[in-house]
Coordinates of N, CA, C and O in Angstrom, one line a residue:
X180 N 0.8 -1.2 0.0 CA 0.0 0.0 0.0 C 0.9 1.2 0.0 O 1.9 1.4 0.6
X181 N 0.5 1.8 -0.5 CA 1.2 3.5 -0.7 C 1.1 4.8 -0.1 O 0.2 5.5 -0.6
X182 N 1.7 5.3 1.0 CA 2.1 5.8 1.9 C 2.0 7.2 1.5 O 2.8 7.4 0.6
X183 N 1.4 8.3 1.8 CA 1.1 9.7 1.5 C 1.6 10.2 3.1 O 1.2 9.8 4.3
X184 N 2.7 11.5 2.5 CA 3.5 12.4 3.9 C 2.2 13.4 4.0 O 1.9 14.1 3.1
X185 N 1.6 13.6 5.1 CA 0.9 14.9 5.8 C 1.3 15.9 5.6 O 2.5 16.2 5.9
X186 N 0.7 16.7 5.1 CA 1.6 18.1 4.7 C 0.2 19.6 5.5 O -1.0 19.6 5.4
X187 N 1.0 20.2 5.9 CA 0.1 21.4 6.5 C -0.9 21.9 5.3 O -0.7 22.0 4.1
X188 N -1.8 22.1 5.8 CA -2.8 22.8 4.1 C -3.2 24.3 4.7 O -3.7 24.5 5.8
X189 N -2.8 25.4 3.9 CA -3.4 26.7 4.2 C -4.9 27.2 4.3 O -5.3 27.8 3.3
X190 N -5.4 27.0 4.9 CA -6.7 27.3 5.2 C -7.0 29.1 5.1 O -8.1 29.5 4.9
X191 N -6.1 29.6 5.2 CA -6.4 31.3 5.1 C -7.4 31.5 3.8 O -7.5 30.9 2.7
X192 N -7.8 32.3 4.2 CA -8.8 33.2 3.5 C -7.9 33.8 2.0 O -6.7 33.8 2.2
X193 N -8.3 34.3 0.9 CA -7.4 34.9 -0.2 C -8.6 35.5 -1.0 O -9.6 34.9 -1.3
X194 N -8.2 37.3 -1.4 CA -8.9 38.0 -1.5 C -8.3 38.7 -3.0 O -8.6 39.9 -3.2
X195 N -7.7 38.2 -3.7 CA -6.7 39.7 -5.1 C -5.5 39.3 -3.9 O -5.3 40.4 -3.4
X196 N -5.0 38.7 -3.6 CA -4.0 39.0 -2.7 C -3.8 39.1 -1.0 O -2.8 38.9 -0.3
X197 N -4.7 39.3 -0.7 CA -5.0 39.5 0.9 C -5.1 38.1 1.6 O -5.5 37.0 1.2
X198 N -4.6 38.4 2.4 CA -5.2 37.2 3.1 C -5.3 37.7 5.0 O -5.3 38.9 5.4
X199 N -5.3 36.6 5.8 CA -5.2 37.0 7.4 C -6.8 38.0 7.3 O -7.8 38.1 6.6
X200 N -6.1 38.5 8.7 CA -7.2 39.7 8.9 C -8.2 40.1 7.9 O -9.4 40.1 7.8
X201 N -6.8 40.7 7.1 CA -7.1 42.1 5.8 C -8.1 41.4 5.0 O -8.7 42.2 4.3
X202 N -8.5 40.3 5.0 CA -9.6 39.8 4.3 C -11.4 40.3 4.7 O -12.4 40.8 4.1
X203 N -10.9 39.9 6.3 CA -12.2 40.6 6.9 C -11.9 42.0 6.8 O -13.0 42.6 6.5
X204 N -11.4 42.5 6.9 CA -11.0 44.2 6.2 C -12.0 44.6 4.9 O -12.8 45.5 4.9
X205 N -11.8 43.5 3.8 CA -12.0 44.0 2.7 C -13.2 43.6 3.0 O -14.0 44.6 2.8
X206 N -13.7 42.6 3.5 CA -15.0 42.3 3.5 C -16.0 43.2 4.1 O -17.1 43.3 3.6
X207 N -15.6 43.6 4.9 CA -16.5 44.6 5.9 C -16.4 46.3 4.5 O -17.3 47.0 4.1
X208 N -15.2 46.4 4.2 CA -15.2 47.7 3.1 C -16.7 47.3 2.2 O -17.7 47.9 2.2
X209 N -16.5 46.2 1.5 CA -17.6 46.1 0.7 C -18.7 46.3 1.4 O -19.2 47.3 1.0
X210 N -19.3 45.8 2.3 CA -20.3 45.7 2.9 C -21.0 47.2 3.4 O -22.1 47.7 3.3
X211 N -19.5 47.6 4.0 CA -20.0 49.4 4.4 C -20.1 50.4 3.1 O -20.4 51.5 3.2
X212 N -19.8 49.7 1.6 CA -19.9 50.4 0.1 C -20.8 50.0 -0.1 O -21.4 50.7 -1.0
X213 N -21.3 49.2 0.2 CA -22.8 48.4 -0.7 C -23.6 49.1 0.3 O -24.6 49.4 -0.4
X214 N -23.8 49.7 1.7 CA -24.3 50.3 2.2 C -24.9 51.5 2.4 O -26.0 51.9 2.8
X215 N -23.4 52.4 1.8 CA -23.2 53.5 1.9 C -23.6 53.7 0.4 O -24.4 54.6 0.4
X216 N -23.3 53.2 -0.8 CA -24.2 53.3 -1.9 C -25.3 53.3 -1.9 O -25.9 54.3 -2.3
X217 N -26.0 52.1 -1.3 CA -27.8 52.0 -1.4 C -27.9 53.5 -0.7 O -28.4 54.3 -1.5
X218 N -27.7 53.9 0.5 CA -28.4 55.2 1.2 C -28.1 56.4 0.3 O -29.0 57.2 0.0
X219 N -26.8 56.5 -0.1 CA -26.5 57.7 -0.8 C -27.6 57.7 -2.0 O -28.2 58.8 -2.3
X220 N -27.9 56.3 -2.7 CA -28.4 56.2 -4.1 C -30.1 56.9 -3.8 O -30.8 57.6 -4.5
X221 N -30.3 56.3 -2.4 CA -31.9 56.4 -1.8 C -31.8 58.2 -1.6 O -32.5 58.6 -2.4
X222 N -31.2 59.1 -0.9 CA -31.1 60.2 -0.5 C -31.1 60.9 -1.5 O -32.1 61.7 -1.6
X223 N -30.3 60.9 -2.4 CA -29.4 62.2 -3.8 C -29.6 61.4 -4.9 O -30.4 62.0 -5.6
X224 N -29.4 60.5 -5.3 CA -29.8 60.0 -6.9 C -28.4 59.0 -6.7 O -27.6 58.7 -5.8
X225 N -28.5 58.6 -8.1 CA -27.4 57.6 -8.8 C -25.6 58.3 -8.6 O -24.6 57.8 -8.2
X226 N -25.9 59.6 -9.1 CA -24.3 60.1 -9.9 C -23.6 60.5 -8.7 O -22.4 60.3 -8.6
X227 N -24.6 61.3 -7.3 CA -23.3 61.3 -6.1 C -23.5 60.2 -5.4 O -23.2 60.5 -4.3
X228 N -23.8 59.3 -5.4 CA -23.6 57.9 -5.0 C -22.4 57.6 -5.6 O -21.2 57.5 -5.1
X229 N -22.7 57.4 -7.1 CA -21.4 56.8 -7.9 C -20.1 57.6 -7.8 O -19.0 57.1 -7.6
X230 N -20.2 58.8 -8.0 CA -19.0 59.7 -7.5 C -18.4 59.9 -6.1 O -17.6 60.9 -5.8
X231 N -18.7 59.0 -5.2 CA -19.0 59.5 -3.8 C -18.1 58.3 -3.4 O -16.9 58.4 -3.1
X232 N -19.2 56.9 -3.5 CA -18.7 55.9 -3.2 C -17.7 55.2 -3.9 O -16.6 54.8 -3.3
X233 N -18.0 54.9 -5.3 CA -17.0 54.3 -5.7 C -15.7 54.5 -5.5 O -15.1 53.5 -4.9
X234 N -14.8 55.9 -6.0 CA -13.7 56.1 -5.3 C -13.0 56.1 -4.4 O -11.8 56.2 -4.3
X235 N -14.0 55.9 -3.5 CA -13.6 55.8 -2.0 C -13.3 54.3 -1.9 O -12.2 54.0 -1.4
X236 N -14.2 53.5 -2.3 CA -13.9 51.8 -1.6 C -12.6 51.7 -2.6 O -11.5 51.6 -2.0
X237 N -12.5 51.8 -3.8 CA -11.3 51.4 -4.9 C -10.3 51.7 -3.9 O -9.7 50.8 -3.3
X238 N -10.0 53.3 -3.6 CA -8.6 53.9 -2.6 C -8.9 52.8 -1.4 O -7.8 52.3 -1.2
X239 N -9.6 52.4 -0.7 CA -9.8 51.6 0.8 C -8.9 50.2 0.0 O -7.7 49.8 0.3
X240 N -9.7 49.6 -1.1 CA -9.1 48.5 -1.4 C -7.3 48.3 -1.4 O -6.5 47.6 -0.9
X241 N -7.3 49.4 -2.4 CA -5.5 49.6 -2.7 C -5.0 49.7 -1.9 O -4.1 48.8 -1.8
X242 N -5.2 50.6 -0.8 CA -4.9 50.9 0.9 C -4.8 49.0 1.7 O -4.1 48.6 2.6
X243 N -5.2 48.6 1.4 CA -5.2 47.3 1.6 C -4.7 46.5 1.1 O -4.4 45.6 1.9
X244 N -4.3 46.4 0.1 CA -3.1 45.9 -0.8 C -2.3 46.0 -0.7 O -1.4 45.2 -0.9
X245 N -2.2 47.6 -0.5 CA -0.5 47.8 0.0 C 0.0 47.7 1.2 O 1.2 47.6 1.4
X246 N -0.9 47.7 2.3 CA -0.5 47.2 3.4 C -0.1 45.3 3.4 O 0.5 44.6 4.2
X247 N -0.7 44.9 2.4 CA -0.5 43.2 2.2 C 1.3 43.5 1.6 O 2.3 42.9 2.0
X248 N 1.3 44.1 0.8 CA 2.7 44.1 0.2 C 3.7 44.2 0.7 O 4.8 43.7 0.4
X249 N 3.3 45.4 1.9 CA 4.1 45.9 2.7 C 4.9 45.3 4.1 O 6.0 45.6 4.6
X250 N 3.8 44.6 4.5 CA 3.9 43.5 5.7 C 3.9 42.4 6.1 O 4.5 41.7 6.9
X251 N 2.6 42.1 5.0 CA 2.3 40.6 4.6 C 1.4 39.9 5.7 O 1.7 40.2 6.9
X252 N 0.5 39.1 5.4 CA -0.3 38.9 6.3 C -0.2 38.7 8.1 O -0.9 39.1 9.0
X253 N 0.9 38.0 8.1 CA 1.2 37.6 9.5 C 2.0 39.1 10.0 O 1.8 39.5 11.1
X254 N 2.9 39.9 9.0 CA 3.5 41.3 9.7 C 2.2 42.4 10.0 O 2.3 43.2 10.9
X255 N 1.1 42.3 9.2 CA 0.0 43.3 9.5 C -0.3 42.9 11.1 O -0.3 43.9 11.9
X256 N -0.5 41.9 11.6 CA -0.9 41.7 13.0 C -0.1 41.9 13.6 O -0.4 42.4 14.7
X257 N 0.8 41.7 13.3 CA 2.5 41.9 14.3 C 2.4 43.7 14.7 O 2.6 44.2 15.8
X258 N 2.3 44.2 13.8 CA 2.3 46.0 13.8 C 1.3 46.4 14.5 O 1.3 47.3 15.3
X259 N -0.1 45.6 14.2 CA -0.7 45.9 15.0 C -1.1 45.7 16.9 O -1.8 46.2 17.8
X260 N -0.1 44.6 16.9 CA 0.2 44.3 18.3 C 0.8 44.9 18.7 O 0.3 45.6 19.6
X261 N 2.2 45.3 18.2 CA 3.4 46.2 18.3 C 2.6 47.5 19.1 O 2.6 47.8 20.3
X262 N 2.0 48.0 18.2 CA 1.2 49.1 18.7 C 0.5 49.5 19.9 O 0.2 50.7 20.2
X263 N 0.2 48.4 20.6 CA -0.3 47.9 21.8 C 0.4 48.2 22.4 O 0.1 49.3 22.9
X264 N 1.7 47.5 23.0 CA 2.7 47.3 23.8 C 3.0 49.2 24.5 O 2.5 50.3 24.1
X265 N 3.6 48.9 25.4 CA 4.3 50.1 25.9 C 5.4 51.0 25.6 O 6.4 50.5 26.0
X266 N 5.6 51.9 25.3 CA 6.7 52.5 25.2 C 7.9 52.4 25.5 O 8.0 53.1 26.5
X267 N 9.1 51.8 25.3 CA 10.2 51.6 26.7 C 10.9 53.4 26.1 O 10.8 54.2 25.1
X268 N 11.4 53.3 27.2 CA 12.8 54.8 27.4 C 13.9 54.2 27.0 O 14.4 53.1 27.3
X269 N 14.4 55.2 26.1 CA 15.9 54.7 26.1 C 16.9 56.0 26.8 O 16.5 57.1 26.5
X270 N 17.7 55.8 27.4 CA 18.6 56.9 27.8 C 19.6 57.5 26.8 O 20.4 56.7 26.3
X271 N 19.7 58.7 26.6 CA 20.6 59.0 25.5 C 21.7 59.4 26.1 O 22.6 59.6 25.2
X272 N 22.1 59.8 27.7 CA 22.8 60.2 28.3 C 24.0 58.7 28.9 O 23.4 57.6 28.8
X273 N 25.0 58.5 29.3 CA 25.5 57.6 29.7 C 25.3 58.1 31.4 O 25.6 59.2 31.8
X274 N 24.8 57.1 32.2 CA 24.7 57.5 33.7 C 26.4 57.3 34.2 O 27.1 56.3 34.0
X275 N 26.7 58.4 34.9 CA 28.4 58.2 35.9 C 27.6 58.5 37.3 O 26.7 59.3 37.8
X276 N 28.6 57.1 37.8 CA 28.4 57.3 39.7 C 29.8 58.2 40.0 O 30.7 58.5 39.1
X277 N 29.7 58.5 41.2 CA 30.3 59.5 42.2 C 31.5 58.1 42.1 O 32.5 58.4 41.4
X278 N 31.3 56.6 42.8 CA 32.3 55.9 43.3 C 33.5 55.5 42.1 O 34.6 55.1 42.4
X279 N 33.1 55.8 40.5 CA 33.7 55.3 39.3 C 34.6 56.3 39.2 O 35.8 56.0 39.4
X280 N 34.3 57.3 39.0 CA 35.2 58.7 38.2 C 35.7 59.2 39.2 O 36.8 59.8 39.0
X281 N 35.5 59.1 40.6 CA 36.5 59.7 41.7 C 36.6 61.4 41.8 O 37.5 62.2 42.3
X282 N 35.3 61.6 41.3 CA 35.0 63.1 40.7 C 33.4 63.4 41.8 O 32.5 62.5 42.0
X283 N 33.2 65.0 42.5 CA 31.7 65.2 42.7 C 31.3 65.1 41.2 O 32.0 65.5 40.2
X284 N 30.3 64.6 41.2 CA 29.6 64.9 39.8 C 28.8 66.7 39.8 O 28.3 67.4 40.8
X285 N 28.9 66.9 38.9 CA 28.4 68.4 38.7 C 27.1 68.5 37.7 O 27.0 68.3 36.5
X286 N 26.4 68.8 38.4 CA 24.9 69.2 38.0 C 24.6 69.6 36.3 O 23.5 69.9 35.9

């Protein structure tokens, strides 16, 4: 009988390129354009709907793309954790004790 190696299968999500998170990203963009079109189209008519929305999701998408290109699915989360975290201090000064330099130190 013939023996097949287990191999990991990517289950991620893939959108033009996206994947991770940024998928639900795009997904939610359409959702809030298909939204934000119907009300605009219901309020003002067809043409500032279409002038309004369209350009806007297209720039959201590319904005999204380039952040895929830029970081890549697993780096988009990472930055955004990053972001989280705390600030550390760095000292730009070197600290001198009194007992090293054999010197008062001077203010």
């Amino acid at each position: 009988m013939k023996s097949y190696p287990v191999k990991k299968v990517d289950t991620r999500l893939y959108i033009k390129g996206l994947s991770g998170s940024l998928v639900f990203r795009a997904l939610y963009g359409i959702l809030a354009a298909f939204f934000g079109f119907s009300g605009i189209y219901i309020l003002w008519g067809v043409f500032p709907a279409v002038l309004l929305v369209v350009p806007m999701f297209f720039t959201y998408l590319y904005r999204l793309h380039k952040i895929q290109a830029k970081y890549g699915p697993e780096g988009w989360d990472k930055k955004r954790t990053a972001r989280k975290l705390p600030q550390f201090i760095s000292c730009k000064r070197r600290i001198k004790c009194a007992h090293q330099t054999l010197q008062p130190l001077k203010p």
